[in-house]
């Protein structure tokens, strides 16, 4: 987009016609009323404060301006910031952005926008993002402690700030350095009507929680503090509580520890508490006026919070120690002097705290010493001030603005015109106001106002503001830019606005009348040594560090430099810094005095335009050249545009530049001029054309490099592929020949085999009988059988009867024989095992075999009984002779002896009995009396019934013809039921030569006397085998047993 395409008014005042003040102001008003606040004067940006948020900022606009050159899009602060950043990054030139204008013109917001743009477009990465965040978060901290509401501005910077942002060669931020200038510390103790103290006091009281306020010994109501203006405690559009949280978060991001944040808030609270220390009149014994503390509560709270001796603090506030080389004299202070001392202490504490915060931020964002860096400076300093009552603060502020105006004049107007003369370029001089005479009036080392003020402060004898003013009147009586009542009277002029204690300076921005009252005190900026020593004795680490001169070891009688001398030195350093960098200007204009959106005060804007020299700047830019550069850097940058100078040029720099521009058709002689050492280009369009051509040429060269690289890459790849193909081919051919040879060899061997077979068959038919085939086959079979049997002999498995392994038959014809041999071998192993057993072991195995035949797979109690050997005697029969007498000797030993439980036929209850099993009888005896109660012959046992569960219940069925059988069958419970029934089965078989019927069922019938009872066995909730069982009668013919 061109500068005039679709624009409102004229976007660049260089193109304004007619070039007059009225047309310039109309153009600014037209653009302002259409919410277009930015206008160019060449590469200078004019910004009119809109007093509202406009939708022209954010990531979308940053991306748009990042991709374009300065004049391609509409005027914007992003365009100027981008030009400065690109010049720093690609041209390796240090930059500074000078933001100037009156208080309330929007300088602070402009500096924030510049920093946010630079932070958005520079490099990425974890470390880079951390540095950017620290740089951006320094703004809310410094605004809280250094900004305040004034009559003209709700967020006025009451200090000067110059930030050097340092970048590496890639354009990524490394860190920075912040320099602050002359904090308006008088605001700490006194504010004008309608103004506030510094923001931090109100933020602390509004945003701190109750616990923090209690720890700081503060109350939330702002009206309770003498240092805070009770009339104005809130600002429209400003949330103090939310801002306090933002300040705390910002301090954390910057690197403040929690302890350091608490220290800062405690010292801030100390300043508020000092304002509430009330002083009253007292008199000494000799009648001399003195002072004292009216209410000691405030001093006590300060002492507790800061670790101070309250009595020593009171003494320091109410008296002063005068030290000479020989003695010390203590002098009491009257109320006025004591109040001055208290206010001086509060101002010094706050001022030093602010300096400490700036230094602490610098520690976090500083760059390493050895790193090579580029620098971009951003200057945001207080604007020119003209108040009803202007004092020392306004004097030094306006002095600083005079110096900045001088920089602007010398670098944009004076320097540009002088450069044309040096380069021998025809030039018609443009008249402009040079404010060097005003700067000299203020800062001259011997005859300047600041020098006179320092001289008056150091002069012995009676010194006052009146003597200082008298000296100025005498020295500058004939100076054209200095006025006072005395000089006016001498010239017979009458001005009722000029007071007797005032003088006036005709600044570039207009005439300002200063009241000299307190000039001496504010310049001296004295703090009594007693107060410094009292603060140094505090146990609070931060407060103690703010007053190093309070240390008796470092005490010095040397007078400290005055405030004016310090500020003058700081401004000199700042000017030197600015002159060393390429300047970029943002001229901020305040449209009205009431901070109202949409209002455009013609007179106010005209005044600012005059003292900012906007019209003179336009004239110089229109008559001059938009771009100039030395021949050598120009040749280095654009030599690739000509085949004569690229890639090598051996001629002179100027000849090379002429060669380049001569080959470009659009670069006519009207558009450029050759100076002695530089090339001057008139129109920015020509520069844009050169940049576009350079960009296209770089693309062409990049394409050429890519083409050559791709060719080399392809050739290299082809050569590697060719070598690989040759190698693969040789290996492939060798492999194919080997395979072909193998096939030929196999075919030859096969042919040889067939030939030998044919010859063998021919010889066989010739020499052998016809029956030879059977003989051969019989021989082969016998050989195979012999080989099989010999192999089996050598590979026989172990003789363990549990080892069932057997070698497989090598041929199918031996499968049947192999199985028969396996069976015979197993029988042989079993016989050999049986021959090794003793008769007792044989008997045990026979019993186990019998138990297996009776119960395996039928009763759940059988598997647990398999590994347990049968003992037979479970009651210690050998040690009980009474029980041994119950058996006759003819019957032999007792086969089974154990304690069983007999189920009562009537009620189902159980009682213990001892059961003895011999070869002829089953004997049941009482466990206590050891007398046989029932003797049952084995021939009378008709059968046995058991369940399939793990229980030991069994029914012993008796034949009816026996004497015992008339009483009925027995229902018994045994813990070794498997062993008992197995031994009983074998005893019956041995005695009666009949097999004992064993029935396994959950329901069976037993005979009790004359009736039959059906026993039904059910599984209980826990199947615990031989656990307790319960019997329950079910009518007269049923019994339910739960196991």
PDB file of N, CA and C in Angstrom, residues 946-1029:
ATOM      1  N   UNK A 946     -20.843 -96.279  52.684  1.00  0.00           N
ATOM      2  CA  UNK A 946     -20.139 -95.008  52.952  1.00  0.00           C
ATOM      3  C   UNK A 946     -20.628 -93.965  51.950  1.00  0.00           C
ATOM      4  N   UNK A 947     -20.316 -92.692  52.284  1.00  0.00           N
ATOM      5  CA  UNK A 947     -20.658 -91.597  51.363  1.00  0.00           C
ATOM      6  C   UNK A 947     -19.459 -91.302  50.455  1.00  0.00           C
ATOM      7  N   UNK A 948     -19.716 -90.444  49.449  1.00  0.00           N
ATOM      8  CA  UNK A 948     -18.629 -90.051  48.534  1.00  0.00           C
ATOM      9  C   UNK A 948     -17.899 -88.795  49.026  1.00  0.00           C
ATOM     10  N   UNK A 949     -18.313 -88.255  50.172  1.00  0.00           N
ATOM     11  CA  UNK A 949     -17.689 -87.031  50.689  1.00  0.00           C
ATOM     12  C   UNK A 949     -16.428 -87.365  51.455  1.00  0.00           C
ATOM     13  N   UNK A 950     -15.824 -86.342  52.042  1.00  0.00           N
ATOM     14  CA  UNK A 950     -14.600 -86.539  52.828  1.00  0.00           C
ATOM     15  C   UNK A 950     -14.878 -86.972  54.258  1.00  0.00           C
ATOM     16  N   UNK A 951     -16.118 -87.186  54.614  1.00  0.00           N
ATOM     17  CA  UNK A 951     -16.478 -87.532  55.995  1.00  0.00           C
ATOM     18  C   UNK A 951     -16.089 -88.981  56.296  1.00  0.00           C
ATOM     19  N   UNK A 952     -16.142 -89.312  57.595  1.00  0.00           N
ATOM     20  CA  UNK A 952     -15.797 -90.680  58.029  1.00  0.00           C
ATOM     21  C   UNK A 952     -16.998 -91.514  58.409  1.00  0.00           C
ATOM     22  N   UNK A 953     -18.201 -91.123  58.019  1.00  0.00           N
ATOM     23  CA  UNK A 953     -19.424 -91.853  58.358  1.00  0.00           C
ATOM     24  C   UNK A 953     -19.527 -93.130  57.507  1.00  0.00           C
ATOM     25  N   UNK A 954     -19.856 -94.259  58.176  1.00  0.00           N
ATOM     26  CA  UNK A 954     -20.123 -95.494  57.430  1.00  0.00           C
ATOM     27  C   UNK A 954     -21.129 -96.329  58.226  1.00  0.00           C
ATOM     28  N   UNK A 955     -21.916 -97.080  57.479  1.00  0.00           N
ATOM     29  CA  UNK A 955     -22.915 -97.977  58.077  1.00  0.00           C
ATOM     30  C   UNK A 955     -22.422 -99.415  58.021  1.00  0.00           C
ATOM     31  N   UNK A 956     -22.412-100.062  59.175  1.00  0.00           N
ATOM     32  CA  UNK A 956     -21.958-101.464  59.282  1.00  0.00           C
ATOM     33  C   UNK A 956     -23.210-102.344  59.322  1.00  0.00           C
ATOM     34  N   UNK A 957     -23.479-103.046  58.196  1.00  0.00           N
ATOM     35  CA  UNK A 957     -24.698-103.860  58.073  1.00  0.00           C
ATOM     36  C   UNK A 957     -24.401-105.278  58.571  1.00  0.00           C
ATOM     37  N   UNK A 958     -25.265-105.801  59.442  1.00  0.00           N
ATOM     38  CA  UNK A 958     -25.103-107.146  60.035  1.00  0.00           C
ATOM     39  C   UNK A 958     -26.200-108.057  59.504  1.00  0.00           C
ATOM     40  N   UNK A 959     -25.825-109.329  59.426  1.00  0.00           N
ATOM     41  CA  UNK A 959     -26.831-110.297  58.993  1.00  0.00           C
ATOM     42  C   UNK A 959     -27.837-110.495  60.111  1.00  0.00           C
ATOM     43  N   UNK A 960     -29.125-110.785  59.764  1.00  0.00           N
ATOM     44  CA  UNK A 960     -30.194-110.875  60.763  1.00  0.00           C
ATOM     45  C   UNK A 960     -30.101-112.143  61.598  1.00  0.00           C
ATOM     46  N   UNK A 961     -29.404-113.145  61.086  1.00  0.00           N
ATOM     47  CA  UNK A 961     -29.375-114.424  61.800  1.00  0.00           C
ATOM     48  C   UNK A 961     -28.409-114.369  62.966  1.00  0.00           C
ATOM     49  N   UNK A 962     -27.529-113.339  62.981  1.00  0.00           N
ATOM     50  CA  UNK A 962     -26.555-113.260  64.075  1.00  0.00           C
ATOM     51  C   UNK A 962     -27.234-112.741  65.323  1.00  0.00           C
ATOM     52  N   UNK A 963     -26.572-113.085  66.449  1.00  0.00           N
ATOM     53  CA  UNK A 963     -27.124-112.659  67.743  1.00  0.00           C
ATOM     54  C   UNK A 963     -27.060-111.145  67.898  1.00  0.00           C
ATOM     55  N   UNK A 964     -26.033-110.541  67.321  1.00  0.00           N
ATOM     56  CA  UNK A 964     -25.903-109.079  67.419  1.00  0.00           C
ATOM     57  C   UNK A 964     -26.835-108.412  66.434  1.00  0.00           C
ATOM     58  N   UNK A 965     -27.039-109.075  65.274  1.00  0.00           N
ATOM     59  CA  UNK A 965     -27.829-108.469  64.211  1.00  0.00           C
ATOM     60  C   UNK A 965     -29.257-108.226  64.591  1.00  0.00           C
ATOM     61  N   UNK A 966     -29.757-108.898  65.630  1.00  0.00           N
ATOM     62  CA  UNK A 966     -31.133-108.665  66.022  1.00  0.00           C
ATOM     63  C   UNK A 966     -31.330-107.257  66.551  1.00  0.00           C
ATOM     64  N   UNK A 967     -30.265-106.687  67.079  1.00  0.00           N
ATOM     65  CA  UNK A 967     -30.382-105.311  67.589  1.00  0.00           C
ATOM     66  C   UNK A 967     -30.337-104.283  66.454  1.00  0.00           C
ATOM     67  N   UNK A 968     -29.805-104.662  65.318  1.00  0.00           N
ATOM     68  CA  UNK A 968     -29.773-103.742  64.185  1.00  0.00           C
ATOM     69  C   UNK A 968     -28.350-103.387  63.765  1.00  0.00           C
ATOM     70  N   UNK A 969     -28.250-102.634  62.681  1.00  0.00           N
ATOM     71  CA  UNK A 969     -26.956-102.228  62.141  1.00  0.00           C
ATOM     72  C   UNK A 969     -26.353-101.104  62.991  1.00  0.00           C
ATOM     73  N   UNK A 970     -25.026-100.897  62.715  1.00  0.00           N
ATOM     74  CA  UNK A 970     -24.314 -99.831  63.429  1.00  0.00           C
ATOM     75  C   UNK A 970     -24.007 -98.685  62.458  1.00  0.00           C
ATOM     76  N   UNK A 971     -24.136 -97.448  62.963  1.00  0.00           N
ATOM     77  CA  UNK A 971     -23.773 -96.227  62.207  1.00  0.00           C
ATOM     78  C   UNK A 971     -22.613 -95.577  62.930  1.00  0.00           C
ATOM     79  N   UNK A 972     -21.423 -95.697  62.349  1.00  0.00           N
ATOM     80  CA  UNK A 972     -20.206 -95.260  63.022  1.00  0.00           C
ATOM     81  C   UNK A 972     -19.519 -94.140  62.222  1.00  0.00           C
ATOM     82  N   UNK A 973     -18.657 -93.384  62.947  1.00  0.00           N
ATOM     83  CA  UNK A 973     -17.857 -92.316  62.323  1.00  0.00           C
ATOM     84  C   UNK A 973     -16.397 -92.559  62.668  1.00  0.00           C
ATOM     85  N   UNK A 974     -15.547 -92.701  61.656  1.00  0.00           N
ATOM     86  CA  UNK A 974     -14.122 -92.978  61.854  1.00  0.00           C
ATOM     87  C   UNK A 974     -13.295 -91.903  61.158  1.00  0.00           C
ATOM     88  N   UNK A 975     -12.186 -91.538  61.782  1.00  0.00           N
ATOM     89  CA  UNK A 975     -11.272 -90.577  61.170  1.00  0.00           C
ATOM     90  C   UNK A 975     -10.374 -91.249  60.150  1.00  0.00           C
ATOM     91  N   UNK A 976     -10.290 -92.572  60.141  1.00  0.00           N
ATOM     92  CA  UNK A 976      -9.467 -93.323  59.187  1.00  0.00           C
ATOM     93  C   UNK A 976     -10.347 -94.338  58.483  1.00  0.00           C
ATOM     94  N   UNK A 977     -11.423 -93.876  57.896  1.00  0.00           N
ATOM     95  CA  UNK A 977     -12.440 -94.745  57.338  1.00  0.00           C
ATOM     96  C   UNK A 977     -11.895 -95.566  56.176  1.00  0.00           C
ATOM     97  N   UNK A 978     -11.005 -94.968  55.341  1.00  0.00           N
ATOM     98  CA  UNK A 978     -10.468 -95.716  54.200  1.00  0.00           C
ATOM     99  C   UNK A 978      -9.638 -96.895  54.686  1.00  0.00           C
ATOM    100  N   UNK A 979      -8.753 -96.641  55.655  1.00  0.00           N
ATOM    101  CA  UNK A 979      -7.894 -97.708  56.179  1.00  0.00           C
ATOM    102  C   UNK A 979      -8.717 -98.763  56.886  1.00  0.00           C
ATOM    103  N   UNK A 980      -9.696 -98.346  57.709  1.00  0.00           N
ATOM    104  CA  UNK A 980     -10.516 -99.279  58.485  1.00  0.00           C
ATOM    105  C   UNK A 980     -11.287-100.223  57.569  1.00  0.00           C
ATOM    106  N   UNK A 981     -11.963 -99.648  56.546  1.00  0.00           N
ATOM    107  CA  UNK A 981     -12.789-100.488  55.677  1.00  0.00           C
ATOM    108  C   UNK A 981     -11.927-101.377  54.797  1.00  0.00           C
ATOM    109  N   UNK A 982     -10.721-100.880  54.412  1.00  0.00           N
ATOM    110  CA  UNK A 982      -9.815-101.729  53.617  1.00  0.00           C
ATOM    111  C   UNK A 982      -9.377-102.950  54.428  1.00  0.00           C
ATOM    112  N   UNK A 983      -8.951-102.729  55.674  1.00  0.00           N
ATOM    113  CA  UNK A 983      -8.510-103.866  56.521  1.00  0.00           C
ATOM    114  C   UNK A 983      -9.676-104.809  56.803  1.00  0.00           C
ATOM    115  N   UNK A 984     -10.898-104.223  57.026  1.00  0.00           N
ATOM    116  CA  UNK A 984     -12.077-105.073  57.297  1.00  0.00           C
ATOM    117  C   UNK A 984     -12.397-105.937  56.061  1.00  0.00           C
ATOM    118  N   UNK A 985     -12.287-105.307  54.853  1.00  0.00           N
ATOM    119  CA  UNK A 985     -12.560-106.035  53.619  1.00  0.00           C
ATOM    120  C   UNK A 985     -11.604-107.208  53.474  1.00  0.00           C
ATOM    121  N   UNK A 986     -10.300-106.992  53.735  1.00  0.00           N
ATOM    122  CA  UNK A 986      -9.322-108.073  53.600  1.00  0.00           C
ATOM    123  C   UNK A 986      -9.522-109.130  54.674  1.00  0.00           C
ATOM    124  N   UNK A 987      -9.896-108.734  55.930  1.00  0.00           N
ATOM    125  CA  UNK A 987     -10.116-109.707  57.011  1.00  0.00           C
ATOM    126  C   UNK A 987     -11.302-110.605  56.702  1.00  0.00           C
ATOM    127  N   UNK A 988     -12.399-109.985  56.204  1.00  0.00           N
ATOM    128  CA  UNK A 988     -13.582-110.785  55.842  1.00  0.00           C
ATOM    129  C   UNK A 988     -13.221-111.759  54.719  1.00  0.00           C
ATOM    130  N   UNK A 989     -12.424-111.278  53.735  1.00  0.00           N
ATOM    131  CA  UNK A 989     -12.041-112.133  52.602  1.00  0.00           C
ATOM    132  C   UNK A 989     -11.179-113.293  53.083  1.00  0.00           C
ATOM    133  N   UNK A 990     -10.252-113.022  54.031  1.00  0.00           N
ATOM    134  CA  UNK A 990      -9.385-114.083  54.531  1.00  0.00           C
ATOM    135  C   UNK A 990     -10.154-115.070  55.399  1.00  0.00           C
ATOM    136  N   UNK A 991     -11.115-114.579  56.186  1.00  0.00           N
ATOM    137  CA  UNK A 991     -11.814-115.423  57.160  1.00  0.00           C
ATOM    138  C   UNK A 991     -12.935-116.218  56.511  1.00  0.00           C
ATOM    139  N   UNK A 992     -13.772-115.551  55.710  1.00  0.00           N
ATOM    140  CA  UNK A 992     -14.994-116.182  55.194  1.00  0.00           C
ATOM    141  C   UNK A 992     -14.879-116.543  53.724  1.00  0.00           C
ATOM    142  N   UNK A 993     -13.754-116.211  53.095  1.00  0.00           N
ATOM    143  CA  UNK A 993     -13.534-116.471  51.670  1.00  0.00           C
ATOM    144  C   UNK A 993     -14.626-115.833  50.811  1.00  0.00           C
ATOM    145  N   UNK A 994     -15.137-114.680  51.263  1.00  0.00           N
ATOM    146  CA  UNK A 994     -16.127-113.945  50.479  1.00  0.00           C
ATOM    147  C   UNK A 994     -15.745-112.448  50.460  1.00  0.00           C
ATOM    148  N   UNK A 995     -16.189-111.777  49.415  1.00  0.00           N
ATOM    149  CA  UNK A 995     -15.903-110.338  49.309  1.00  0.00           C
ATOM    150  C   UNK A 995     -16.969-109.542  50.056  1.00  0.00           C
ATOM    151  N   UNK A 996     -16.501-108.582  50.847  1.00  0.00           N
ATOM    152  CA  UNK A 996     -17.424-107.740  51.632  1.00  0.00           C
ATOM    153  C   UNK A 996     -18.003-106.654  50.704  1.00  0.00           C
ATOM    154  N   UNK A 997     -19.328-106.621  50.567  1.00  0.00           N
ATOM    155  CA  UNK A 997     -19.935-105.572  49.718  1.00  0.00           C
ATOM    156  C   UNK A 997     -19.707-104.159  50.325  1.00  0.00           C
ATOM    157  N   UNK A 998     -19.144-103.249  49.537  1.00  0.00           N
ATOM    158  CA  UNK A 998     -18.900-101.856  49.968  1.00  0.00           C
ATOM    159  C   UNK A 998     -19.700-100.941  49.031  1.00  0.00           C
ATOM    160  N   UNK A 999     -20.681-100.270  49.619  1.00  0.00           N
ATOM    161  CA  UNK A 999     -21.571 -99.392  48.834  1.00  0.00           C
ATOM    162  C   UNK A 999     -21.193 -97.928  49.099  1.00  0.00           C
ATOM    163  N   UNK A1000     -20.999 -97.162  47.995  1.00  0.00           N
ATOM    164  CA  UNK A1000     -20.689 -95.713  48.116  1.00  0.00           C
ATOM    165  C   UNK A1000     -21.899 -94.956  47.590  1.00  0.00           C
ATOM    166  N   UNK A1001     -22.607 -94.283  48.488  1.00  0.00           N
ATOM    167  CA  UNK A1001     -23.807 -93.529  48.103  1.00  0.00           C
ATOM    168  C   UNK A1001     -24.098 -92.481  49.168  1.00  0.00           C
ATOM    169  N   UNK A1002     -24.859 -91.403  48.764  1.00  0.00           N
ATOM    170  CA  UNK A1002     -25.213 -90.351  49.720  1.00  0.00           C
ATOM    171  C   UNK A1002     -26.469 -90.728  50.508  1.00  0.00           C
ATOM    172  N   UNK A1003     -27.119 -91.805  50.111  1.00  0.00           N
ATOM    173  CA  UNK A1003     -28.342 -92.240  50.817  1.00  0.00           C
ATOM    174  C   UNK A1003     -28.349 -93.766  50.872  1.00  0.00           C
ATOM    175  N   UNK A1004     -28.470 -94.279  52.054  1.00  0.00           N
ATOM    176  CA  UNK A1004     -28.508 -95.745  52.219  1.00  0.00           C
ATOM    177  C   UNK A1004     -29.408 -96.066  53.394  1.00  0.00           C
ATOM    178  N   UNK A1005     -29.752 -97.323  53.516  1.00  0.00           N
ATOM    179  CA  UNK A1005     -30.717 -97.779  54.531  1.00  0.00           C
ATOM    180  C   UNK A1005     -30.003 -98.643  55.561  1.00  0.00           C
ATOM    181  N   UNK A1006     -30.345 -98.400  56.815  1.00  0.00           N
ATOM    182  CA  UNK A1006     -29.815 -99.210  57.914  1.00  0.00           C
ATOM    183  C   UNK A1006     -30.982 -99.751  58.715  1.00  0.00           C
ATOM    184  N   UNK A1007     -30.772-100.916  59.380  1.00  0.00           N
ATOM    185  CA  UNK A1007     -31.817-101.559  60.181  1.00  0.00           C
ATOM    186  C   UNK A1007     -31.554-101.284  61.637  1.00  0.00           C
ATOM    187  N   UNK A1008     -32.531-100.648  62.264  1.00  0.00           N
ATOM    188  CA  UNK A1008     -32.469-100.393  63.718  1.00  0.00           C
ATOM    189  C   UNK A1008     -33.567-101.216  64.349  1.00  0.00           C
ATOM    190  N   UNK A1009     -33.190-102.348  65.000  1.00  0.00           N
ATOM    191  CA  UNK A1009     -34.133-103.305  65.576  1.00  0.00           C
ATOM    192  C   UNK A1009     -35.103-103.805  64.504  1.00  0.00           C
ATOM    193  N   UNK A1010     -36.394-103.495  64.617  1.00  0.00           N
ATOM    194  CA  UNK A1010     -37.379-104.045  63.689  1.00  0.00           C
ATOM    195  C   UNK A1010     -37.684-103.103  62.525  1.00  0.00           C
ATOM    196  N   UNK A1011     -37.163-101.840  62.567  1.00  0.00           N
ATOM    197  CA  UNK A1011     -37.515-100.885  61.504  1.00  0.00           C
ATOM    198  C   UNK A1011     -36.283-100.502  60.703  1.00  0.00           C
ATOM    199  N   UNK A1012     -36.504-100.136  59.449  1.00  0.00           N
ATOM    200  CA  UNK A1012     -35.442 -99.651  58.582  1.00  0.00           C
ATOM    201  C   UNK A1012     -35.460 -98.122  58.572  1.00  0.00           C
ATOM    202  N   UNK A1013     -34.279 -97.553  58.661  1.00  0.00           N
ATOM    203  CA  UNK A1013     -34.141 -96.084  58.678  1.00  0.00           C
ATOM    204  C   UNK A1013     -33.278 -95.679  57.477  1.00  0.00           C
ATOM    205  N   UNK A1014     -33.795 -94.684  56.729  1.00  0.00           N
ATOM    206  CA  UNK A1014     -33.045 -94.182  55.568  1.00  0.00           C
ATOM    207  C   UNK A1014     -32.123 -93.039  56.013  1.00  0.00           C
ATOM    208  N   UNK A1015     -30.858 -93.263  55.789  1.00  0.00           N
ATOM    209  CA  UNK A1015     -29.854 -92.238  56.164  1.00  0.00           C
ATOM    210  C   UNK A1015     -29.526 -91.421  54.909  1.00  0.00           C
ATOM    211  N   UNK A1016     -29.781 -90.094  55.020  1.00  0.00           N
ATOM    212  CA  UNK A1016     -29.475 -89.171  53.906  1.00  0.00           C
ATOM    213  C   UNK A1016     -28.352 -88.236  54.346  1.00  0.00           C
ATOM    214  N   UNK A1017     -27.293 -88.275  53.611  1.00  0.00           N
ATOM    215  CA  UNK A1017     -26.104 -87.464  53.959  1.00  0.00           C
ATOM    216  C   UNK A1017     -26.048 -86.265  53.012  1.00  0.00           C
ATOM    217  N   UNK A1018     -25.945 -85.056  53.599  1.00  0.00           N
ATOM    218  CA  UNK A1018     -25.856 -83.819  52.779  1.00  0.00           C
ATOM    219  C   UNK A1018     -24.579 -83.068  53.148  1.00  0.00           C
ATOM    220  N   UNK A1019     -24.111 -82.290  52.188  1.00  0.00           N
ATOM    221  CA  UNK A1019     -22.874 -81.480  52.361  1.00  0.00           C
ATOM    222  C   UNK A1019     -23.225 -80.182  53.084  1.00  0.00           C
ATOM    223  N   UNK A1020     -22.485 -79.929  54.184  1.00  0.00           N
ATOM    224  CA  UNK A1020     -22.698 -78.687  54.929  1.00  0.00           C
ATOM    225  C   UNK A1020     -22.019 -77.497  54.255  1.00  0.00           C
ATOM    226  N   UNK A1021     -22.079 -76.356  54.916  1.00  0.00           N
ATOM    227  CA  UNK A1021     -21.457 -75.154  54.319  1.00  0.00           C
ATOM    228  C   UNK A1021     -19.959 -75.248  54.192  1.00  0.00           C
ATOM    229  N   UNK A1022     -19.301 -76.040  55.014  1.00  0.00           N
ATOM    230  CA  UNK A1022     -17.838 -76.202  54.917  1.00  0.00           C
ATOM    231  C   UNK A1022     -17.553 -77.679  54.787  1.00  0.00           C
ATOM    232  N   UNK A1023     -16.878 -77.987  53.696  1.00  0.00           N
ATOM    233  CA  UNK A1023     -16.512 -79.386  53.438  1.00  0.00           C
ATOM    234  C   UNK A1023     -15.154 -79.636  54.060  1.00  0.00           C
ATOM    235  N   UNK A1024     -15.152 -79.864  55.379  1.00  0.00           N
ATOM    236  CA  UNK A1024     -13.870 -80.032  56.074  1.00  0.00           C
ATOM    237  C   UNK A1024     -13.597 -81.476  56.430  1.00  0.00           C
ATOM    238  N   UNK A1025     -14.089 -82.405  55.666  1.00  0.00           N
ATOM    239  CA  UNK A1025     -13.719 -83.807  55.808  1.00  0.00           C
ATOM    240  C   UNK A1025     -14.214 -84.390  57.096  1.00  0.00           C
ATOM    241  N   UNK A1026     -13.326 -84.566  58.063  1.00  0.00           N
ATOM    242  CA  UNK A1026     -13.634 -85.247  59.324  1.00  0.00           C
ATOM    243  C   UNK A1026     -14.104 -84.285  60.397  1.00  0.00           C
ATOM    244  N   UNK A1027     -14.662 -83.234  60.026  1.00  0.00           N
ATOM    245  CA  UNK A1027     -15.162 -82.285  61.004  1.00  0.00           C
ATOM    246  C   UNK A1027     -16.410 -82.828  61.685  1.00  0.00           C
ATOM    247  N   UNK A1028     -16.976 -82.032  62.567  1.00  0.00           N
ATOM    248  CA  UNK A1028     -18.163 -82.456  63.289  1.00  0.00           C
ATOM    249  C   UNK A1028     -19.326 -82.621  62.332  1.00  0.00           C
ATOM    250  N   UNK A1029     -20.121 -83.673  62.603  1.00  0.00           N
ATOM    251  CA  UNK A1029     -21.326 -83.855  61.799  1.00  0.00           C
ATOM    252  C   UNK A1029     -22.517 -83.790  62.732  1.00  0.00           C
TER     253      UNK A1029
END
